[in-house]
XYZ file of C-alpha atoms in Angstrom:
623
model
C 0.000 0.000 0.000
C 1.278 3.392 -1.001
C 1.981 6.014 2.021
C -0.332 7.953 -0.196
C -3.783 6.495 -1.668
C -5.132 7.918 -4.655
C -6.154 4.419 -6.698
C -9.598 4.812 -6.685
C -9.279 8.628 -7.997
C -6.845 7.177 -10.513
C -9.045 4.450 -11.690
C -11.662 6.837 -12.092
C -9.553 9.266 -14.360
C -8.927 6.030 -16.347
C -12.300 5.284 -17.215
C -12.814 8.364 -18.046
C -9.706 9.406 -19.794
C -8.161 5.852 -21.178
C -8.231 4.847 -24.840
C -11.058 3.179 -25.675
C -12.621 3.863 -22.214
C -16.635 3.489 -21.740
C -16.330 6.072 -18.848
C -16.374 6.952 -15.455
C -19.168 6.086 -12.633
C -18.847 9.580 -11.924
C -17.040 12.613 -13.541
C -13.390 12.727 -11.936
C -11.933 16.283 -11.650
C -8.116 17.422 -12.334
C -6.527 20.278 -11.015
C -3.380 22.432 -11.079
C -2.394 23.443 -7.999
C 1.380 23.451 -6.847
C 0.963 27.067 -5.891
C -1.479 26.401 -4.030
C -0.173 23.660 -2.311
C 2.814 25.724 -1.526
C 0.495 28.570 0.250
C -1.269 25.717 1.856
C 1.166 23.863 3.324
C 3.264 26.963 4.265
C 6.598 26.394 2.336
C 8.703 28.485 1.086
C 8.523 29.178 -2.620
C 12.453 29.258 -3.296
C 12.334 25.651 -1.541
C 9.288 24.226 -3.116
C 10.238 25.170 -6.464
C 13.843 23.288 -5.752
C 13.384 20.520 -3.172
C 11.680 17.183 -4.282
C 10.782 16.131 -1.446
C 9.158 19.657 -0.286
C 7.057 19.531 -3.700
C 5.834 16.635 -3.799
C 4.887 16.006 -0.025
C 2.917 19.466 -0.185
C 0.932 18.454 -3.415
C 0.294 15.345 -1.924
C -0.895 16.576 1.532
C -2.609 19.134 -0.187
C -4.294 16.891 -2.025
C -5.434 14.655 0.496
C -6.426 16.872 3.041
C -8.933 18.657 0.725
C -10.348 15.772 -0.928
C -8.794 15.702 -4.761
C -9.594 12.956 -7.039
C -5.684 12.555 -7.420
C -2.858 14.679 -7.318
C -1.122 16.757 -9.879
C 2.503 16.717 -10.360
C 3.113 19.895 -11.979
C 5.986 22.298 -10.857
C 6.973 25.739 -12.817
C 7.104 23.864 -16.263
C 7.821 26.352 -17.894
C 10.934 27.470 -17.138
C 13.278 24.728 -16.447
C 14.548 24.231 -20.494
C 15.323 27.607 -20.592
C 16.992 28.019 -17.236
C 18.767 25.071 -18.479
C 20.021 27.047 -21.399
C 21.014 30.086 -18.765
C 18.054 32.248 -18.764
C 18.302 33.601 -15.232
C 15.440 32.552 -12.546
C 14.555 34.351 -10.133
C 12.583 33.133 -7.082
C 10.344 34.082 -4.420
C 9.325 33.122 -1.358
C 6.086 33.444 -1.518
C 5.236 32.388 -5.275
C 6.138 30.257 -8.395
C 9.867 31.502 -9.592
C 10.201 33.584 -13.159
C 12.267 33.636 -15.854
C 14.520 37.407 -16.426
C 14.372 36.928 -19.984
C 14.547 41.009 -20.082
C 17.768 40.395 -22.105
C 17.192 37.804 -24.832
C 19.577 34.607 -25.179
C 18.910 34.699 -28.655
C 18.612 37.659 -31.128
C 20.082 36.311 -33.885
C 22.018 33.733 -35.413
C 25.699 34.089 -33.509
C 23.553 33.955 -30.448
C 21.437 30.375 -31.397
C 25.297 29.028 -33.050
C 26.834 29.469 -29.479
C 23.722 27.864 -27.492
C 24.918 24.283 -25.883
C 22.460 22.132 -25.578
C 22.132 21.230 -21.855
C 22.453 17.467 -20.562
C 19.126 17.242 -18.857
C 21.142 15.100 -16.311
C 23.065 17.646 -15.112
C 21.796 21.336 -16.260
C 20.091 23.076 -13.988
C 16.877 22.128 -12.254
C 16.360 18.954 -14.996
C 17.269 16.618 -12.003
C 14.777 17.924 -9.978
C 12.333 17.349 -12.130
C 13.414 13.491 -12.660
C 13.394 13.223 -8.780
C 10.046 14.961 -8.251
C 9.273 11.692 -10.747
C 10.744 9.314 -8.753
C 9.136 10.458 -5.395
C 5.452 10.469 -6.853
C 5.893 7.220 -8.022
C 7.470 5.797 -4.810
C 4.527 7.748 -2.830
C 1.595 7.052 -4.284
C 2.306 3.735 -6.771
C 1.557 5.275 -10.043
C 3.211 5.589 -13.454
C 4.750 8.898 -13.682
C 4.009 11.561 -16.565
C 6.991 14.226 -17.319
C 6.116 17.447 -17.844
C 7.969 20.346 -20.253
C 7.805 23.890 -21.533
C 6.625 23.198 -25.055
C 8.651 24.722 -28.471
C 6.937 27.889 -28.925
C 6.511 29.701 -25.522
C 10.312 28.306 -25.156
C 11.382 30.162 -27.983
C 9.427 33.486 -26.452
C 11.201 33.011 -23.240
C 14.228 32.606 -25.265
C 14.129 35.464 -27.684
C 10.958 37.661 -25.970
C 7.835 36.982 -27.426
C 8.210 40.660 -29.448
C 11.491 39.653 -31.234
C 10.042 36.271 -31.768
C 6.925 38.098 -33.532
C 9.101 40.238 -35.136
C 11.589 37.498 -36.717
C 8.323 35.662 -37.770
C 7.236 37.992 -40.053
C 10.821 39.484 -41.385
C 12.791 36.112 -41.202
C 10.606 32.938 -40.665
C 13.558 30.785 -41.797
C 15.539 31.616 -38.659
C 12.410 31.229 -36.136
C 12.531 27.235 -37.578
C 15.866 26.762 -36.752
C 15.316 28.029 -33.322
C 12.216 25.606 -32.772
C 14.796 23.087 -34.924
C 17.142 23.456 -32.059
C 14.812 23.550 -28.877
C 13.527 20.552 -30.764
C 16.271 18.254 -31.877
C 19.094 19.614 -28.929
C 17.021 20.630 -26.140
C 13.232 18.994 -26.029
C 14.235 15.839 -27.799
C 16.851 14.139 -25.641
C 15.109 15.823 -22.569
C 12.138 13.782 -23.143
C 14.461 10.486 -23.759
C 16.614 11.032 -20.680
C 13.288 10.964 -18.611
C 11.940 7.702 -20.926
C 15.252 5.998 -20.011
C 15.257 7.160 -15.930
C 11.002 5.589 -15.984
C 10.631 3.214 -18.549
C 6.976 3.090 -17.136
C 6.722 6.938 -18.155
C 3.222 7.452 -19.552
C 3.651 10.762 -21.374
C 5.530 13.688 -21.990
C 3.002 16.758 -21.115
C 4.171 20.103 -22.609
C 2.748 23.589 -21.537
C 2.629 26.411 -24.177
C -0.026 29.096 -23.173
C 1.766 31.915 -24.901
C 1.083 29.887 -28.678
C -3.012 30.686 -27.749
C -4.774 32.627 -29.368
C -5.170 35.832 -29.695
C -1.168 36.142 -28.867
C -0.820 34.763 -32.316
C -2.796 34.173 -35.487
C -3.919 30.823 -36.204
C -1.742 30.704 -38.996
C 0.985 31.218 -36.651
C -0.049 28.942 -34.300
C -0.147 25.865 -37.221
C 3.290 26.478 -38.395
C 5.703 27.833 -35.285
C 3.715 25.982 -33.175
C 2.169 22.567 -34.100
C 4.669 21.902 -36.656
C 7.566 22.094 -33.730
C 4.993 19.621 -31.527
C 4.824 17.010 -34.227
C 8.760 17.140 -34.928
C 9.043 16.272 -31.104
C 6.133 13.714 -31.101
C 8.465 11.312 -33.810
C 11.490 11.822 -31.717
C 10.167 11.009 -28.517
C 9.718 7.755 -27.579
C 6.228 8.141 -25.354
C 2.949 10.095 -26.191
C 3.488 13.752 -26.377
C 1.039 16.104 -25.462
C 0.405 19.647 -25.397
C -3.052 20.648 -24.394
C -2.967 24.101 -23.060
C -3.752 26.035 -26.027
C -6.899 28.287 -25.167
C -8.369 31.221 -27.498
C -11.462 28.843 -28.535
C -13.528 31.880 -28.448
C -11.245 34.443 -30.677
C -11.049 31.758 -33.730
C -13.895 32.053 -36.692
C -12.620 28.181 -37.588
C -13.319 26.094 -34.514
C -13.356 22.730 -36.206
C -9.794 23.626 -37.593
C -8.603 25.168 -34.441
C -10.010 21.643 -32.559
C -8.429 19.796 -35.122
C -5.106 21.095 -34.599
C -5.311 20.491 -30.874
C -5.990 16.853 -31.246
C -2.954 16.584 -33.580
C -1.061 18.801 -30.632
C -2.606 16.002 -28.108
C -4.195 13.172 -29.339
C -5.729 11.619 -26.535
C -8.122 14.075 -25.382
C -9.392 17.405 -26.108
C -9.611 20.131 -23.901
C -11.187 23.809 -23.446
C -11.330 26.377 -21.045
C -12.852 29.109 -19.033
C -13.010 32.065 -20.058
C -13.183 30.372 -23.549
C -15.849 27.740 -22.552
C -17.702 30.072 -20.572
C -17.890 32.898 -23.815
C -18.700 30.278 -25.924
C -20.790 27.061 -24.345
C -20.071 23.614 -24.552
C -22.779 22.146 -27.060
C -20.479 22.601 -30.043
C -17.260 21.535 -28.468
C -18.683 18.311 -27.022
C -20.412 17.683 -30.365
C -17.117 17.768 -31.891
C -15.005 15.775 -28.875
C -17.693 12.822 -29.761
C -17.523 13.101 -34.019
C -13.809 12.576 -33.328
C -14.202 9.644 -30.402
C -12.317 11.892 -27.791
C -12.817 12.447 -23.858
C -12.455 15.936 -23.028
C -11.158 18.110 -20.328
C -13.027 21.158 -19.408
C -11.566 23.469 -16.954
C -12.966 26.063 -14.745
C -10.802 29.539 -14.653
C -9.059 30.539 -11.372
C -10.576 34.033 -11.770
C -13.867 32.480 -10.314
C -12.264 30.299 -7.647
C -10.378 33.462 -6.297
C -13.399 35.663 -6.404
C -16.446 34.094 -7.365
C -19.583 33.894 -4.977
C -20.315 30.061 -3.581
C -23.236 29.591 -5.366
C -21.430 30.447 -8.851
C -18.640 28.281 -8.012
C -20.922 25.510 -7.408
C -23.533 26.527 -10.434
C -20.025 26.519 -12.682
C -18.770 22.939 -11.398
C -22.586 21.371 -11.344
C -22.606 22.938 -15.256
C -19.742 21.047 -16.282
C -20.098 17.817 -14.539
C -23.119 17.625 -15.761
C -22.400 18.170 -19.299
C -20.039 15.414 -19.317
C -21.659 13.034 -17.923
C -24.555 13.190 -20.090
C -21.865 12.654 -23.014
C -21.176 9.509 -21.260
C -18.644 10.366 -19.265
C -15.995 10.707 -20.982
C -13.854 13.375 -19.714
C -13.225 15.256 -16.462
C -13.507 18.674 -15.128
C -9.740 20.728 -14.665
C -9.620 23.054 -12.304
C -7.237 25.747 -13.842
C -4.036 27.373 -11.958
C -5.095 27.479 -8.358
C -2.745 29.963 -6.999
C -0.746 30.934 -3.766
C -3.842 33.476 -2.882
C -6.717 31.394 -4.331
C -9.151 31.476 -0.287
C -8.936 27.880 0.703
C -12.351 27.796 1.465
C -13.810 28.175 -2.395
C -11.423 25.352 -2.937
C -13.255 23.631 -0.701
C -16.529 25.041 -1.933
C -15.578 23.516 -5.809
C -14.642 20.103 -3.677
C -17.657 19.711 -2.140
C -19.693 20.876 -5.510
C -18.279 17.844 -7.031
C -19.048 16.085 -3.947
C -22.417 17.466 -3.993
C -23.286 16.569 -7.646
C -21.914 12.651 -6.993
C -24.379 12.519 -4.643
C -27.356 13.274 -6.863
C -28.001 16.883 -4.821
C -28.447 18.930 -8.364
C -30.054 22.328 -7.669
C -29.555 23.695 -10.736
C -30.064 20.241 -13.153
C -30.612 20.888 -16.787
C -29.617 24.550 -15.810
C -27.197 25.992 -19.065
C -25.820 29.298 -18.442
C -22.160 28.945 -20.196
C -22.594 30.499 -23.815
C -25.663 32.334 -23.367
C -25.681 36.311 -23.101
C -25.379 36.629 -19.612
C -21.892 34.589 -20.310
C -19.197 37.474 -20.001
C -17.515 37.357 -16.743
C -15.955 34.136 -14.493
C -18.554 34.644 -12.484
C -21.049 34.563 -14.896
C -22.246 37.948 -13.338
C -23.451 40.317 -16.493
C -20.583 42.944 -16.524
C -21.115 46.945 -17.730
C -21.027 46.546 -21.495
C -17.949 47.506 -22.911
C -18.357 49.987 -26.321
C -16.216 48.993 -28.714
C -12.999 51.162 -30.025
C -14.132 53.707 -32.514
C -12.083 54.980 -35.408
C -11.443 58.395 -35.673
C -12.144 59.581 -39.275
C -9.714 61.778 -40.954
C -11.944 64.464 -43.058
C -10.361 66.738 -45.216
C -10.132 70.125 -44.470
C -11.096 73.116 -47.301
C -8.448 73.697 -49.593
C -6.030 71.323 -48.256
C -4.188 70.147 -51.308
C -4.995 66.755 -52.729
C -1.016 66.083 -52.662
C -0.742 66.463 -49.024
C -4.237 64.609 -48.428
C -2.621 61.674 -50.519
C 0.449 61.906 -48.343
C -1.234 61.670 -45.253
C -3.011 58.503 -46.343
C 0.157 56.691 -47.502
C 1.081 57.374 -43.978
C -1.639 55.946 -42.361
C -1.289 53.011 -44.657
C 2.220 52.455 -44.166
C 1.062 52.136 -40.521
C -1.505 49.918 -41.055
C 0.878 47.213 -43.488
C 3.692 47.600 -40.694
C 6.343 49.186 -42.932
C 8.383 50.859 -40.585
C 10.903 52.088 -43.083
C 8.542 53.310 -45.292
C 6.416 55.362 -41.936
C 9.693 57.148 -41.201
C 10.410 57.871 -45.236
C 6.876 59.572 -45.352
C 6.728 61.440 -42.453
C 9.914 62.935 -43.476
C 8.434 64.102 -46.364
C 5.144 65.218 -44.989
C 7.468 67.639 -42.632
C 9.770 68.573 -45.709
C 6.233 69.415 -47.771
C 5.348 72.112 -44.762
C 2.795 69.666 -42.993
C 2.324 70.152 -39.147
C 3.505 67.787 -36.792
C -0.220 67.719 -35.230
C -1.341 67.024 -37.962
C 0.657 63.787 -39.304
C 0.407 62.885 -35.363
C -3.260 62.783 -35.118
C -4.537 62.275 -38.961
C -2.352 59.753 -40.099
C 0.083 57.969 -36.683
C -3.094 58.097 -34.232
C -6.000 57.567 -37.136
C -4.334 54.726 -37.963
C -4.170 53.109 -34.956
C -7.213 53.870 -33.665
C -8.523 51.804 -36.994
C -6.109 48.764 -35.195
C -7.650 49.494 -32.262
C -11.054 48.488 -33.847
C -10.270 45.819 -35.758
C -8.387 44.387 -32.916
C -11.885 44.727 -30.836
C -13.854 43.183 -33.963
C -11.121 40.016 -33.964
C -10.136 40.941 -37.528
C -6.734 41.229 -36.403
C -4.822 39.300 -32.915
C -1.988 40.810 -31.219
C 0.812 40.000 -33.833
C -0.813 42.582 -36.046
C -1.813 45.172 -33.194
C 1.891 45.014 -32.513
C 3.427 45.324 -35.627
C 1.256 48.375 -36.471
C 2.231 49.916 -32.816
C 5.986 49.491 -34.188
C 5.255 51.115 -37.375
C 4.264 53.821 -35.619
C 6.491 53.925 -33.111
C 9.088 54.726 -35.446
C 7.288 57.371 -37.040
C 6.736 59.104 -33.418
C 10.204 59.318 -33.143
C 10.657 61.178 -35.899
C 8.360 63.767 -34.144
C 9.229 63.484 -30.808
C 12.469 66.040 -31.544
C 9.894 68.513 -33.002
C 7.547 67.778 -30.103
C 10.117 68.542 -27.761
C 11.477 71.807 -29.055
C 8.382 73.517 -29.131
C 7.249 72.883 -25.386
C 4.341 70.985 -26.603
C 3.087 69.498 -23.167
C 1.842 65.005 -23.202
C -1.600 65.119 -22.430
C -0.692 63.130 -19.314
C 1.912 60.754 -17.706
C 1.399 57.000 -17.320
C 3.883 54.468 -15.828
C 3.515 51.135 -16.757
C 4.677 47.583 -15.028
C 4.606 44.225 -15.395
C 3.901 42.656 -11.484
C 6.394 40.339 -9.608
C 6.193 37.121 -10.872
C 6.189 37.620 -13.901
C 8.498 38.832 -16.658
C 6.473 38.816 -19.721
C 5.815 42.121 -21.395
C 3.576 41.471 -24.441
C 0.919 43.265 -23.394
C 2.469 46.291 -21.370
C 4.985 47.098 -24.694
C 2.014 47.538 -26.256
C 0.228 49.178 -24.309
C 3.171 51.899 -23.540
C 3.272 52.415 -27.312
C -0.147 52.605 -28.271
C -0.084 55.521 -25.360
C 2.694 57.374 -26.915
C 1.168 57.642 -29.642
C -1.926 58.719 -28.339
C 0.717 61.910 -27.296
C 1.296 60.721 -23.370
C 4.496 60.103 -21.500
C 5.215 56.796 -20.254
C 7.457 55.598 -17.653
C 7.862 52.085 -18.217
C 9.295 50.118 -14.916
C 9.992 47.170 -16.964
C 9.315 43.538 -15.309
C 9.219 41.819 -12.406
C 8.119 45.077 -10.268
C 7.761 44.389 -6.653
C 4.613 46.206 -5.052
C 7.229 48.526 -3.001
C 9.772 49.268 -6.177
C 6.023 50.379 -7.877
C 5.305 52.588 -5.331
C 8.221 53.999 -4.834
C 8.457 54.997 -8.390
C 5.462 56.009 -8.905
C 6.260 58.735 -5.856
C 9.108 59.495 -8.075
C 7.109 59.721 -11.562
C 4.037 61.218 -10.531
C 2.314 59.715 -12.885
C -1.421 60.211 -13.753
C -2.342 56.795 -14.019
C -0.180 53.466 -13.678
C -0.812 50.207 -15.245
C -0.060 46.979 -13.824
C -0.094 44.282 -16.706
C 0.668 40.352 -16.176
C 0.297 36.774 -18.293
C 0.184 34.710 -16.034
C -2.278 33.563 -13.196
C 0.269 32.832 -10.979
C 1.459 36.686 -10.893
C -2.138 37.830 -10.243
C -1.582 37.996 -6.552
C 1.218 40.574 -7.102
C -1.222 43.003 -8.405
C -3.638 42.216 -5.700
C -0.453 43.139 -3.271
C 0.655 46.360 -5.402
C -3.183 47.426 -5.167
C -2.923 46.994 -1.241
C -0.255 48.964 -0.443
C -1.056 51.691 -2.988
C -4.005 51.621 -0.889
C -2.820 51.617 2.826
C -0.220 54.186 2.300
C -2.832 55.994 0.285
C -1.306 56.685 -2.782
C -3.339 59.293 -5.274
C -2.596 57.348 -8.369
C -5.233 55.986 -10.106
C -3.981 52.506 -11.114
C -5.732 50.036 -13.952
C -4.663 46.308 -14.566
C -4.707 43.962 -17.775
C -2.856 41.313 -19.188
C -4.617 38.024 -20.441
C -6.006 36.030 -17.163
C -7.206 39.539 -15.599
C -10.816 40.135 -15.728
C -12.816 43.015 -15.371
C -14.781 40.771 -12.126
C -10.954 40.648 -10.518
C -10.159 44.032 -11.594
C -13.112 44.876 -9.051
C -12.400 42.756 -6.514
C -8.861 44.057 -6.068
C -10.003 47.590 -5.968
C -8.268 48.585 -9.373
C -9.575 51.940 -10.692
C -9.952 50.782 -14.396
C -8.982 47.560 -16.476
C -8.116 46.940 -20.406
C -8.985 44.034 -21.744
C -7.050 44.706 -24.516
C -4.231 47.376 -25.725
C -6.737 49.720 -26.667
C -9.313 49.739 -24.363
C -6.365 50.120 -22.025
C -5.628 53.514 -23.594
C -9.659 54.260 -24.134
C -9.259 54.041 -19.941
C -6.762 56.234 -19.301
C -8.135 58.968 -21.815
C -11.242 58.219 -18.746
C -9.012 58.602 -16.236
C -6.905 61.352 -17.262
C -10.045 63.382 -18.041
C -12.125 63.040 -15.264
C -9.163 63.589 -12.436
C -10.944 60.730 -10.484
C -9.696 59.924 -7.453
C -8.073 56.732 -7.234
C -10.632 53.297 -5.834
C -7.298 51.752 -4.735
C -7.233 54.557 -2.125
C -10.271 53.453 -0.481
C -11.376 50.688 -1.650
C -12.419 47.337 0.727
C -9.097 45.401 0.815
């Protein structure tokens, strides 16, 4: 007998999950939740994230004590390749560790030529994983599964996910060879080291958030991302699987998106909130069952960390429910429980499943994912968000047709991402007597603000947003001299952040450009900004608004900390968060005084912010 006894969990996820399976008795839930085991069991996260034994004993206990189906071996996947390869980590004592990828490894191709592959049984935390393996097998008696950061969201931590953009649309031949080498050198021999340590290894699972959608195009997605995937699958020597692509909701192709998925992982396929919450399940199921699959349907942390109980439960009931009338094939995933997630809607979700096993169904035949109401974790109707509006350029009397033509090609230039070309025809839009003003806001601001709306239609994802925001970036500069010299004040300062935790900066480059071309300052902190090193700064900046932005879930809690402190040291500076887990419902609940759920409703809120002169929530919010 194990110390640890999860066998009739296991069997249950077996039935449900297994090839060929006829399904569970009841619907087994999944979750990830090292973070919160950490919290829970009151480690620190520098030790948790290094010590085996630590790990693996917390997820366990953590596990037990509240009831889980079965545990979850799943550390900070995605960043032990890289830190393999040297990418700094840094670590905290209170959360998952990062990667300080502020300074890429790779930028070009003397930088991928002098890469070494590491020997995953000596570089950097690659043991730890392998005995992480070993002790859940010894502990609880089952077959391990190894987990890994997959190609894609490698190469971002590698290169930054901006460079990595970039180089895909200048020079896609290099971007293969750097999946070619985290492929062949790195991912490759990775996954047949582990095979070799457990020849009972069940799977390799790989984690790529950062290839969803709308961070790249679908077309992206299929060739820098799947392609890499099925290069690994014929070199490893178990199933690989990566099955934590989301953006279900942003694609107008579903059955190719669902496709690619099931060539990504072929055993199962999955969805999430806020994807399966947008969109419903009726289509997605439909499509699990044409193609013979189980599923895995996961609930966001956004609701676990600030839902009401009787969502949480309605959300759980929902989903259970929905599989089991398909059978029963599949479970219910419980997404990215975190160091702050309250231990006692945790417990609320556990006893939901509970609840439902026991035949106590409140809210039986009850649908409420997909319909209209659908727009927040909570499933709460939110204010309704107006979308971006263009600003039309009209043509003043007498203005000659030359310079009207001249100021199109601008805006044009913008909108096809020519950089070169922007700079080449503002030049000559200044040389032909045009005001700065004017290229600024008719052709550099017009034509972002027609980004801006396309971006909030979905005829355009992030890739394109960004591009565009370079284009004009480099136009700006040619105007910022100009700007400068003639005293012409910003119409307001913003400082912008990404939170501790988390050094990703997709969303806040974006933002801080989109901004400057809007005409405002910005004072960008960079990543990895502790609460205090925000404050501080902003006492320094005096800033009109600042803008917290993080990926991931597991940085969430840093905002919720900045937000805090802003608060009891009261600090008058209106602060609004965004990045892609944030919600508008945990925007709220943290006592931000705006949110962007995009780059430019972002800037659409400070405009609001800078105009009104409100007084910041975070000052007096509840905590």
């Amino acid at each position: 007998m194990p110390e640890f006894d999860f066998e009739v969990g296991f069997e249950r996820l077996e039935a449900a999950m297994g090839p060929g399976g006829s399904g569970a008795d009841q619907v087994p839930f999944i979750a990830q939740m090292h973070e919160f085991a950490m919290a829970y069991t009151g480690a620190r996260g520098d030790l948790f994230y290094s010590d085996a034994e630590t790990l693996v004993r917390g997820i366990l206990t953590t596990s037990r004590d509240l009831g889980f189906d079965t545990p979850s071996f799943i550390w900070d996947a995605y960043n032990v390749e890289a830190e393999a390869l040297g990418v700094p980590l840094v670590t905290f004592e209170d959360m998952a560790p990062a990667l300080d990828n502020v300074t890429p490894l790779i930028r070009d191709e003397t930088d991928l030529a002098r890469l070494k592959a590491p020997d995953p049984a000596t570089a950097g935390r690659m043991p730890f994983v392998a005995e992480v393996l070993h002790l859940g097998k010894e502990l609880t008696g089952r077959r391990p599964f190894h987990g890994f950061c997959a190609p894609f969201t490698m190469a971002a931590h590698l290169m930054t996910f901006e460079n990595l953009i970039v180089h895909i649309k200048e020079n896609p031949a290099f971007v293969h060879k750097v999946m070619d080498f985290i492929v062949d050198e790195v991912l490759a021999p990775y996954c047949r080291h582990m095979a070799t340590q457990f020849p009972d290894l069940e799977s390799h699972d790989g984690s790529d958030a950062t290839a969803s959608l709308p961070f790249i195009t679908q077309a992206m997605q299929e060739e820098f991302a799947l392609e890499p995937i099925l290069r690994l699958q014929k070199q490893a020597d178990r199933p690989v699987y990566v099955d934590n692509w989301w953006g279900d909701s942003f694609t107008d192709d579903k059955t190719r998106f669902w496709d690619n998925k099931l060539k990504a992982t072929p055993g199962y396929l999955k969805t999430q909130d806020p994807d399966t919450w947008k969109m419903g399940l009726s289509e997605f199921m439909a499509h699990a069952q044409t193609r013979g699959k189980p599923v895995v349907v996961g609930i966001d942390n956004n609701l676990f960390q600030s839902g009401t109980e009787t969502a949480i439960r309605q959300r759980v009931h929902e989903y259970l429910e929905t599989i089991e009338e398909a059978g029963g094939r599949g479970c219910v995933y419980f997404c990215s429980l975190s160091a702050v997630t309250p231990r006692e809607n945790v417990e609320i979700a556990v006893d939901a499943v509970r609840q439902f096993r026991a035949g106590e169904r409140p809210w039986a035949g009850e649908r409420r994912a997909g319909t209209p109401e659908a727009r927040g974790e909570t499933g709460e109707a939110p204010e309704k968000k107006a979308a971006v509006a263009a600003v039309p350029r009209a043509k003043e009397p007498g203005q000659d047709d030359v310079l009207e033509t001249l100021l199109d090609d601008v805006f044009d230039a913008v909108l096809d991402h020519e950089d070169g070309r922007t700079v080449e025809l503002v030049n000559d839009a200044l040389g032909r007597g045009l005001s700065v003003h004017k290229i600024l806001d008719d052709a550099l601001i017009a034509a972002m603000d027609e980004v801006g709306e396309d971006f909030s239609k979905g005829v355009i994802f992030v890739p394109e947003m960004l591009m565009a925001a370079r284009a004009m970036k480099a136009g700006l500069e040619v105007l910022r001299p100009i700007l400068t010299e003639t005293g012409e004040p910003p119409k307001g300062k913003v400082m912008l952040a990404t939170v501790q935790g988390d050094v990703h900066d997709i969303g806040k480059n974006l933002v801080g450009m989109m901004l400057e071309g809007a005409g405002y300052e910005v004072a960008d902190l960079g990543v990895n900004a502790t609460p205090e090193a925000i404050l501080e700064s902003a006492h320094q900046e005096r800033p009109d608004v600042v803008g917290l932005s993080a990926l991931l879930t597991t940085s969430m809690p840093s905002m919720q900390k900045t937000l805090k402190l802003f608060k009891d040291r009261e600090a008058p500076y209106p602060v609004i968060v965004g990045g892609a887990p944030v919600t508008r419902v945990f925007a709220d609940h943290i006592g931000a005084d705006g949110y962007g759920e995009n780059a430019p409703e972002a800037v659409e809120t400070v405009h609001r912010l800078v105009a009104a002169g409100a007084e910041p929530a975070a000052a007096v919010a509840a905590e």
